[in-house]
């Protein structure tokens, strides 16, 4: 009879050890790659002094994957990218995960140890890429590309205008030695005019053709004076 009672007690203790209390509440947390996520895990008031932990994956009875946990009497602890703070007056502990990675996504369990069975609350963490950063980077690259294209068009237009513009000869010097006998000239004639006093006045005049372009040579005239033998 005693042996049967001992065996029954062992079975009860074993079932209590493997049995856990699961909360019906599901905690959903979202975060972005490179950022951080905070998981708020509530628990029963009578478990304030008990050990708290965060378990990743299915969290089996044996070989739990506890990414972070407190020791007896501790209110806070940290391990790598994980930190845990137990706010006992609110019956909640907060797990913070920094430098989030895509593979951090998945199922977690908030756990609180108990004498007979641990309390669990399921957590679903989703980590995604920050699309706003991608949009900003893409927009910046597009703007830089547009500035480059506009600059190239301006430089090309400037060079094109410079090459096609007519060239103006700024050399205004006249090469007198290069002029030959092809210039325009007109012989000057003297014509006697009668003045009011009866004496003759000799008037000498000439009409010169002006050059039509800067490259033309200077115009000149040959003047021949003929003396009247009677005036000597």
Coordinates of C-alpha atoms in Angstrom, one line a residue, residues 20-203:
X20 CA 2.5 24.3 -17.7
X21 CA -0.2 27.0 -17.5
X22 CA -0.6 28.9 -20.8
X23 CA -2.2 32.3 -21.0
X24 CA -4.9 32.7 -23.7
X25 CA -3.4 36.2 -24.5
X26 CA -1.3 36.6 -27.6
X27 CA 1.2 39.4 -27.7
X28 CA 2.0 40.8 -31.1
X29 CA 5.2 42.9 -31.5
X30 CA 6.5 44.5 -34.7
X31 CA 9.9 46.1 -35.4
X32 CA 12.3 47.2 -38.2
X33 CA 15.7 45.8 -39.0
X34 CA 18.4 47.6 -37.1
X35 CA 15.9 49.0 -34.6
X36 CA 14.6 47.6 -31.3
X37 CA 11.5 45.9 -30.0
X38 CA 9.9 45.9 -26.5
X39 CA 7.9 42.9 -25.3
X40 CA 5.7 43.5 -22.3
X41 CA 5.0 40.3 -20.4
X42 CA 2.2 40.4 -17.8
X43 CA 2.1 37.8 -15.0
X44 CA 0.0 37.0 -11.8
X45 CA 0.6 39.1 -8.7
X46 CA 1.6 36.0 -6.6
X47 CA 4.5 35.4 -9.0
X48 CA 6.2 38.7 -8.5
X49 CA 9.3 37.3 -6.7
X50 CA 9.6 34.4 -9.2
X51 CA 12.1 34.0 -12.0
X52 CA 11.2 35.5 -15.3
X53 CA 12.6 34.6 -18.7
X54 CA 12.0 34.9 -22.5
X55 CA 12.0 31.6 -24.4
X56 CA 12.4 31.5 -28.2
X57 CA 10.7 28.9 -30.4
X58 CA 8.4 26.1 -29.1
X59 CA 9.9 26.3 -25.6
X60 CA 9.6 22.6 -24.8
X61 CA 9.5 21.3 -21.2
X62 CA 13.1 20.2 -21.4
X63 CA 16.0 22.1 -23.0
X64 CA 14.2 25.5 -23.2
X65 CA 15.9 28.1 -25.4
X66 CA 15.9 30.9 -22.9
X67 CA 17.4 33.9 -24.6
X68 CA 17.4 35.9 -21.3
X69 CA 16.3 35.2 -17.7
X70 CA 16.6 36.7 -14.3
X71 CA 18.1 35.0 -11.3
X72 CA 16.5 34.7 -7.9
X73 CA 15.9 38.1 -6.4
X74 CA 16.9 40.1 -9.5
X75 CA 14.8 42.8 -11.0
X76 CA 16.8 43.3 -14.2
X77 CA 19.5 41.7 -16.3
X78 CA 21.0 42.0 -19.7
X79 CA 22.7 39.6 -22.2
X80 CA 24.0 40.7 -25.5
X81 CA 21.2 42.3 -27.5
X82 CA 18.6 41.3 -24.9
X83 CA 17.7 43.1 -21.7
X84 CA 15.0 42.3 -19.1
X85 CA 13.4 44.6 -16.5
X86 CA 10.9 43.3 -14.0
X87 CA 8.4 46.0 -12.8
X88 CA 6.9 44.1 -9.9
X89 CA 4.5 46.9 -8.7
X90 CA 2.8 46.5 -12.2
X91 CA 3.2 42.7 -12.4
X92 CA 4.9 43.0 -15.8
X93 CA 8.4 42.5 -17.1
X94 CA 9.7 44.0 -20.3
X95 CA 12.2 42.4 -22.6
X96 CA 14.0 44.7 -25.0
X97 CA 15.8 43.4 -28.1
X98 CA 18.1 45.8 -29.9
X99 CA 19.7 45.8 -33.3
X100 CA 16.9 43.7 -34.7
X101 CA 17.6 41.2 -37.5
X102 CA 15.2 39.6 -39.9
X103 CA 15.8 36.2 -38.4
X104 CA 14.7 37.5 -35.0
X105 CA 11.1 37.1 -36.3
X106 CA 9.1 34.2 -34.9
X107 CA 7.4 32.8 -31.8
X108 CA 8.5 33.6 -28.3
X109 CA 7.2 32.8 -24.9
X110 CA 7.1 35.0 -21.8
X111 CA 7.8 32.6 -18.9
X112 CA 7.5 32.8 -15.2
X113 CA 8.7 29.9 -13.1
X114 CA 6.3 28.3 -10.6
X115 CA 6.5 25.5 -8.1
X116 CA 4.2 23.1 -10.0
X117 CA 3.9 24.7 -13.5
X118 CA 5.4 27.6 -15.3
X119 CA 3.2 30.4 -16.6
X120 CA 3.5 31.2 -20.3
X121 CA 2.3 33.9 -22.6
X122 CA 2.8 33.6 -26.3
X123 CA 4.6 36.3 -28.3
X124 CA 4.7 36.8 -32.0
X125 CA 7.6 39.0 -33.2
X126 CA 7.8 40.3 -36.8
X127 CA 10.9 42.1 -38.0
X128 CA 10.7 43.8 -41.4
X129 CA 12.9 46.1 -43.5
X130 CA 12.4 49.8 -43.1
X131 CA 11.0 50.8 -46.5
X132 CA 11.3 54.5 -45.7
X133 CA 15.1 54.3 -45.7
X134 CA 15.0 52.6 -49.1
X135 CA 12.8 55.3 -50.5
X136 CA 15.0 58.1 -49.2
X137 CA 18.1 56.5 -50.6
X138 CA 16.4 55.8 -53.9
X139 CA 15.2 59.4 -54.1
X140 CA 18.6 60.8 -53.3
X141 CA 20.2 58.7 -56.0
X142 CA 17.6 59.9 -58.6
X143 CA 18.2 63.5 -57.7
X144 CA 21.9 63.1 -58.0
X145 CA 21.4 61.5 -61.4
X146 CA 19.2 64.3 -62.6
X147 CA 21.7 66.9 -61.5
X148 CA 24.5 65.1 -63.3
X149 CA 22.4 64.9 -66.5
X150 CA 21.5 68.5 -66.4
X151 CA 25.1 69.5 -65.8
X152 CA 26.2 67.5 -68.8
X153 CA 23.6 69.1 -71.0
X154 CA 24.6 72.6 -70.0
X155 CA 28.3 71.8 -70.7
X156 CA 27.4 70.3 -74.1
X157 CA 25.3 73.2 -75.0
X158 CA 28.0 75.7 -74.1
X159 CA 30.6 73.9 -76.1
X160 CA 28.2 73.6 -79.1
X161 CA 27.4 77.3 -79.0
X162 CA 31.1 78.2 -78.7
X163 CA 32.1 76.1 -81.7
X164 CA 29.2 77.3 -84.0
X165 CA 29.5 81.0 -83.1
X166 CA 30.9 83.2 -86.0
X167 CA 34.4 84.3 -85.4
X168 CA 35.0 88.1 -85.4
X169 CA 38.4 89.4 -86.7
X170 CA 39.5 91.8 -84.0
X171 CA 42.7 92.8 -85.8
X172 CA 41.9 96.4 -87.0
X173 CA 45.4 97.1 -88.2
X174 CA 45.7 98.2 -91.8
X175 CA 48.4 96.6 -93.9
X176 CA 49.5 99.5 -96.0
X177 CA 52.3 97.5 -97.6
X178 CA 49.9 94.9 -98.8
X179 CA 47.9 97.4 -100.8
X180 CA 48.7 97.5 -104.5
X181 CA 47.5 99.4 -107.5
X182 CA 44.0 97.9 -107.5
X183 CA 42.5 100.6 -105.2
X184 CA 39.8 103.0 -106.4
X185 CA 41.0 106.5 -107.4
X186 CA 39.8 109.4 -109.4
X187 CA 41.7 112.0 -111.1
X188 CA 41.2 115.5 -109.8
X189 CA 40.5 118.3 -112.2
X190 CA 40.7 122.0 -111.7
X191 CA 38.0 124.2 -113.1
X192 CA 38.3 128.0 -113.2
X193 CA 35.4 129.8 -111.6
X194 CA 34.6 133.5 -111.9
X195 CA 34.5 135.4 -108.7
X196 CA 32.5 138.6 -108.1
X197 CA 35.7 140.7 -108.5
X198 CA 36.4 139.4 -112.0
X199 CA 39.4 137.2 -111.0
X200 CA 39.4 133.5 -111.6
X201 CA 39.4 131.1 -108.7
X202 CA 40.7 127.6 -109.2
X203 CA 38.7 124.9 -107.3

